[in-house]
PDB file of C-alpha atoms in Angstrom:
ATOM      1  CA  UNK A   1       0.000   0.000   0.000  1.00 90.00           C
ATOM      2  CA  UNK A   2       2.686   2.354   0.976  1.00 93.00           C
ATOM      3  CA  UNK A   3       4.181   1.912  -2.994  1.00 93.00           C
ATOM      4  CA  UNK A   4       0.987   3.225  -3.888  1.00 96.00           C
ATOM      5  CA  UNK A   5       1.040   5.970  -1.858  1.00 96.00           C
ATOM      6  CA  UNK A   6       4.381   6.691  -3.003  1.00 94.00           C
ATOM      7  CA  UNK A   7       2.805   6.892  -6.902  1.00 95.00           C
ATOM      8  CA  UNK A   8       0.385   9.223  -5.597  1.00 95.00           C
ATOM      9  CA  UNK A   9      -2.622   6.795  -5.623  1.00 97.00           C
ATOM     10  CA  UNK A  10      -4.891   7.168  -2.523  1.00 97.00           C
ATOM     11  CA  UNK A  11      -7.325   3.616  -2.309  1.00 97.00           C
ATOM     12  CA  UNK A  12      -9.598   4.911   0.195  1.00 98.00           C
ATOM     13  CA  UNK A  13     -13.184   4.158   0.977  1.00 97.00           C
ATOM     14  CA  UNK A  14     -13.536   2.153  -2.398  1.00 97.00           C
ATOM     15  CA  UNK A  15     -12.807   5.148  -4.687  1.00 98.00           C
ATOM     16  CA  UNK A  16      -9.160   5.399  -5.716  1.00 98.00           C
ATOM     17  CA  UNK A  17      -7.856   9.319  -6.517  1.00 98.00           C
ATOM     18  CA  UNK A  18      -4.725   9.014  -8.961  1.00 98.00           C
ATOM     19  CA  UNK A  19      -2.854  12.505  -8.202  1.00 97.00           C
ATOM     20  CA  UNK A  20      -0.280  12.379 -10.724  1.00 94.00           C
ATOM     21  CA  UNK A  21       2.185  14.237  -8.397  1.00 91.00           C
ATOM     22  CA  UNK A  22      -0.112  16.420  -7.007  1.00 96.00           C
ATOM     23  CA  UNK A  23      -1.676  17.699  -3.662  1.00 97.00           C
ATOM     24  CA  UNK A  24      -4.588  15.791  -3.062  1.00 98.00           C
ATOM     25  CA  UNK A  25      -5.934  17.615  -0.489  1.00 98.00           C
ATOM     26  CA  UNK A  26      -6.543  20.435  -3.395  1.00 96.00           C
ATOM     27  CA  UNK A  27      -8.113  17.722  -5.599  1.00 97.00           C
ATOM     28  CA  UNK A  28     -11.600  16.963  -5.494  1.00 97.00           C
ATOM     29  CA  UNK A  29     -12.669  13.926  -4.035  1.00 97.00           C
ATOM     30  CA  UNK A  30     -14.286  11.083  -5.410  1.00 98.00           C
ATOM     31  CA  UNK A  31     -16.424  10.768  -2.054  1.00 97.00           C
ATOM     32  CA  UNK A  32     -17.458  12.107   1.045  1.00 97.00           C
ATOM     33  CA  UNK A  33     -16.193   9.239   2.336  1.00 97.00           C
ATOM     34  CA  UNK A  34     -13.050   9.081   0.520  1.00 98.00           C
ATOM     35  CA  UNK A  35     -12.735  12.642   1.373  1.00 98.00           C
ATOM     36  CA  UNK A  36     -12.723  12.018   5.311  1.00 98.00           C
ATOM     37  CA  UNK A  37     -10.388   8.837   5.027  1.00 98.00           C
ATOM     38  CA  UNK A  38      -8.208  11.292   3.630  1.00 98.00           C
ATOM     39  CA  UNK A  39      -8.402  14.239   5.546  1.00 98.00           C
ATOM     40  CA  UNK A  40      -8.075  11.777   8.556  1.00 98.00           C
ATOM     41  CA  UNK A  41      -4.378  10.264   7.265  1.00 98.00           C
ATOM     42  CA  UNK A  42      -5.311   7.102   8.943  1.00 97.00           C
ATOM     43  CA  UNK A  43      -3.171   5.350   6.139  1.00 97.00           C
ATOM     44  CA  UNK A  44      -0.303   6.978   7.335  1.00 96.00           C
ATOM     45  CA  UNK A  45       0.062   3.469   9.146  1.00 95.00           C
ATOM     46  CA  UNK A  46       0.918   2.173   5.639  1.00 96.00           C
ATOM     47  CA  UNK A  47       3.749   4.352   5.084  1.00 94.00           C
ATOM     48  CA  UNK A  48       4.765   3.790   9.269  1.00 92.00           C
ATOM     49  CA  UNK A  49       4.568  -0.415   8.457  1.00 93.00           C
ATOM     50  CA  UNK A  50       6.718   0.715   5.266  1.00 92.00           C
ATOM     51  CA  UNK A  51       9.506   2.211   7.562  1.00 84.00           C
ATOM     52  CA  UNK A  52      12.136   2.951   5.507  1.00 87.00           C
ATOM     53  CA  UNK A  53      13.162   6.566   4.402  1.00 87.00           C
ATOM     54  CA  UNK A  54      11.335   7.113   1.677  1.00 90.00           C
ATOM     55  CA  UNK A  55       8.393   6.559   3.740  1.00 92.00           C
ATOM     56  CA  UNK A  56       9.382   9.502   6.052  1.00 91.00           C
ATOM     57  CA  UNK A  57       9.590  12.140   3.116  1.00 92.00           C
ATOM     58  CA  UNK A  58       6.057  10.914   1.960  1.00 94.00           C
ATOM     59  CA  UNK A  59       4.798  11.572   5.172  1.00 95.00           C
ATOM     60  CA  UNK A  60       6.555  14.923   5.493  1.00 94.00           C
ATOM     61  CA  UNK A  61       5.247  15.982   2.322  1.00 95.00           C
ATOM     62  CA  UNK A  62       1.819  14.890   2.603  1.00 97.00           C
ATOM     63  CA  UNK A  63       1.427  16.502   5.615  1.00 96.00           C
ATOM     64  CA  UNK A  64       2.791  20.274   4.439  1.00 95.00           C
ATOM     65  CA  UNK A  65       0.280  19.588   1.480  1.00 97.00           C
ATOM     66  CA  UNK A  66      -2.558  18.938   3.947  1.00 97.00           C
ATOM     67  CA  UNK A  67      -0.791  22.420   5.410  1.00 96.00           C
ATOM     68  CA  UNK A  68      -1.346  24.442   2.352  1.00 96.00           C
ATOM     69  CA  UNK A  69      -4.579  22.982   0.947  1.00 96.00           C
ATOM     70  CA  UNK A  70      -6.014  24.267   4.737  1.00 95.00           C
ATOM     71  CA  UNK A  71      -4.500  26.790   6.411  1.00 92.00           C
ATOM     72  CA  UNK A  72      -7.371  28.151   8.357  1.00 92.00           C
ATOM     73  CA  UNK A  73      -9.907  26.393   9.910  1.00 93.00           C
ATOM     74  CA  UNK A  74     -13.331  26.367   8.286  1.00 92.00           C
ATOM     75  CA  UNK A  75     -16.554  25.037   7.718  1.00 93.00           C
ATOM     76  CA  UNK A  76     -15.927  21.556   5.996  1.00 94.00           C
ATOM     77  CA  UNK A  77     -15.092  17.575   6.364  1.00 94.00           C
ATOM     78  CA  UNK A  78     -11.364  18.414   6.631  1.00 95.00           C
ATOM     79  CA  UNK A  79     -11.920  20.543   9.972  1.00 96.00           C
ATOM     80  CA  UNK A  80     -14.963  19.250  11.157  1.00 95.00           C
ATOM     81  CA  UNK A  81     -14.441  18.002  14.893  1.00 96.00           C
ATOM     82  CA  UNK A  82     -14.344  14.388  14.341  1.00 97.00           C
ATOM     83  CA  UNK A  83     -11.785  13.958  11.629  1.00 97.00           C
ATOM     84  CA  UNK A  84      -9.787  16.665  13.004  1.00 97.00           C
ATOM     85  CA  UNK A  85      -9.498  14.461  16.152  1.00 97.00           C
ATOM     86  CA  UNK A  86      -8.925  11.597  13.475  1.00 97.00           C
ATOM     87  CA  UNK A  87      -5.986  13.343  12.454  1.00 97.00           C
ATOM     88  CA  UNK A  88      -4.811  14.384  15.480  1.00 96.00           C
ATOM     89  CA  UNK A  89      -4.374  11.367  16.788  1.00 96.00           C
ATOM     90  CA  UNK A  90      -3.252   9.959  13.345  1.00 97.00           C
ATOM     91  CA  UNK A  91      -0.492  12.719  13.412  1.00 95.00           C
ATOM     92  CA  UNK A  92       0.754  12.128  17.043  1.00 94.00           C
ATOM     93  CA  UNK A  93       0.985   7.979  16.732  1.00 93.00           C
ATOM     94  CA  UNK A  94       3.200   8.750  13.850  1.00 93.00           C
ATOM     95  CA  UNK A  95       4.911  11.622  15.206  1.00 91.00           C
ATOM     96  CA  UNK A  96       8.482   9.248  15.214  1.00 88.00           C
ATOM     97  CA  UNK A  97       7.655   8.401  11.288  1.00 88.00           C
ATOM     98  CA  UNK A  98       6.723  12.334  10.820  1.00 88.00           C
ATOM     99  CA  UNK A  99       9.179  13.984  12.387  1.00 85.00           C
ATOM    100  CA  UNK A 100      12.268  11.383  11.722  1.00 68.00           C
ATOM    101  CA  UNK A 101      14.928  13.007   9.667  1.00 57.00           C
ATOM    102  CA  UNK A 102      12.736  16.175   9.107  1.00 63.00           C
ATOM    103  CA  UNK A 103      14.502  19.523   8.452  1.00 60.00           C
ATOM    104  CA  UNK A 104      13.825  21.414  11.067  1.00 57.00           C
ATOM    105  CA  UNK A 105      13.232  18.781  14.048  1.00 53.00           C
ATOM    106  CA  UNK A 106      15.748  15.935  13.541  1.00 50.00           C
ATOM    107  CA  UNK A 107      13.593  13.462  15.166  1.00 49.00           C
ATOM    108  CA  UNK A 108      15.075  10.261  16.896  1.00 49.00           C
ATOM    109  CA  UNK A 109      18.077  10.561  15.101  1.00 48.00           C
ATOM    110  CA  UNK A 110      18.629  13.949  15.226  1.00 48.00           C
ATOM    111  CA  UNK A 111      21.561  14.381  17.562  1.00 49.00           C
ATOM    112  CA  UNK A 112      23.080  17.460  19.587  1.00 50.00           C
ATOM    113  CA  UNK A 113      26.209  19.768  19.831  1.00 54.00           C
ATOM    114  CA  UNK A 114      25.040  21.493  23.116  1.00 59.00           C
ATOM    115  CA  UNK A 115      27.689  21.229  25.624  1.00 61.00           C
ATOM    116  CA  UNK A 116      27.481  22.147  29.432  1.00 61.00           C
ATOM    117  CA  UNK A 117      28.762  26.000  30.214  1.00 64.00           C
ATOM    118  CA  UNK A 118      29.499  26.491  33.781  1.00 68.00           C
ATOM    119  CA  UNK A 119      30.609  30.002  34.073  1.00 70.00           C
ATOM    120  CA  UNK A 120      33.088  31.163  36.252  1.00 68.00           C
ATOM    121  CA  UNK A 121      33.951  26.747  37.326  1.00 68.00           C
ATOM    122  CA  UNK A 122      38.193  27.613  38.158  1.00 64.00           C
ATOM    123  CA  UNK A 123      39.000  24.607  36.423  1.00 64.00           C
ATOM    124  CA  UNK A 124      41.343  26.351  34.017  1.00 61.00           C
ATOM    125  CA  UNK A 125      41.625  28.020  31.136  1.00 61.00           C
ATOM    126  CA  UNK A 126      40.162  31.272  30.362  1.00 67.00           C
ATOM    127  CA  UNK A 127      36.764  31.787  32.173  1.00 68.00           C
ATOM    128  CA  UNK A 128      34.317  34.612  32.094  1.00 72.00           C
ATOM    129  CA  UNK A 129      34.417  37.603  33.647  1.00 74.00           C
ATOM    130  CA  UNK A 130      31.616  38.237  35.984  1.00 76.00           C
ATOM    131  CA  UNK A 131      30.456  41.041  33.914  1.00 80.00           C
ATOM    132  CA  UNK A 132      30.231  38.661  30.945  1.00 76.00           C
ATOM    133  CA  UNK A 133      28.437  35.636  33.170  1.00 74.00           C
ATOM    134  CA  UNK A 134      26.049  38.397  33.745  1.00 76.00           C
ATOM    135  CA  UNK A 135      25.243  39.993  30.909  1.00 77.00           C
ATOM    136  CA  UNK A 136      25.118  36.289  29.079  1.00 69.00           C
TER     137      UNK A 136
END
């Protein structure tokens, strides 16, 4: 399923929507109840059971084009309360398959530089004055 979902075919609800590389959240749906499969990214389990990278980057991308197809809540399927929960909790049991390897967040693998300042410690070396401790 998750190869599908890679060639932008969504089989939801018994109607299939073939997207050809494009945001199907913009796309009109074949059914209401296609529509609030979709909107509810309960097949992002697919692309979790996938779990390899490629997966990740779908995920990533699906979910910024979710992003831009609604940007403000409004009157309709995609924000109505109980899909929005849907997704919600869709979103958040996949948040190690979202957020793995993202840009901005790093995920599980992202890893640190932060080291541990301790200003003014007298173990050597140059410290800080206390002006500089201060003003920090």
């Amino acid at each position: 399923m998750a190869q599908e979902i890679y060639a932008g075919n969504f089989h939801l609800a018994g109607k299939t929507l073939a997207t050809s590389g494009g945001n199907p959240f913009s796309m009109p749906p074949p059914s209401p109840a296609f529509a609030r499969e979709l909107h509810a990214f309960g097949w992002l389990r697919h692309l979790g059971a996938a779990g390899d990278p490629l997966s990740a980057t779908n995920a990533q991308a699906l979910i910024k084009d979710w992003i831009e197809a609604n940007p403000r809540p409004r009157d309709d399927l995609a924000w109505d309360a109980e899909t929005s929960a849907q997704r919600l909790v869709s979103w958040l049991s996949h948040s190690v398959l979202i957020v793995e390897k993202a840009h901005k967040c790093g995920g599980t693998s992202g890893t640190s530089g932060g080291v541990m300042w301790i200003p003014n410690h007298g173990l050597g070396g140059e410290g800080d004055s206390r002006e500089q401790v201060m003003e920090y």
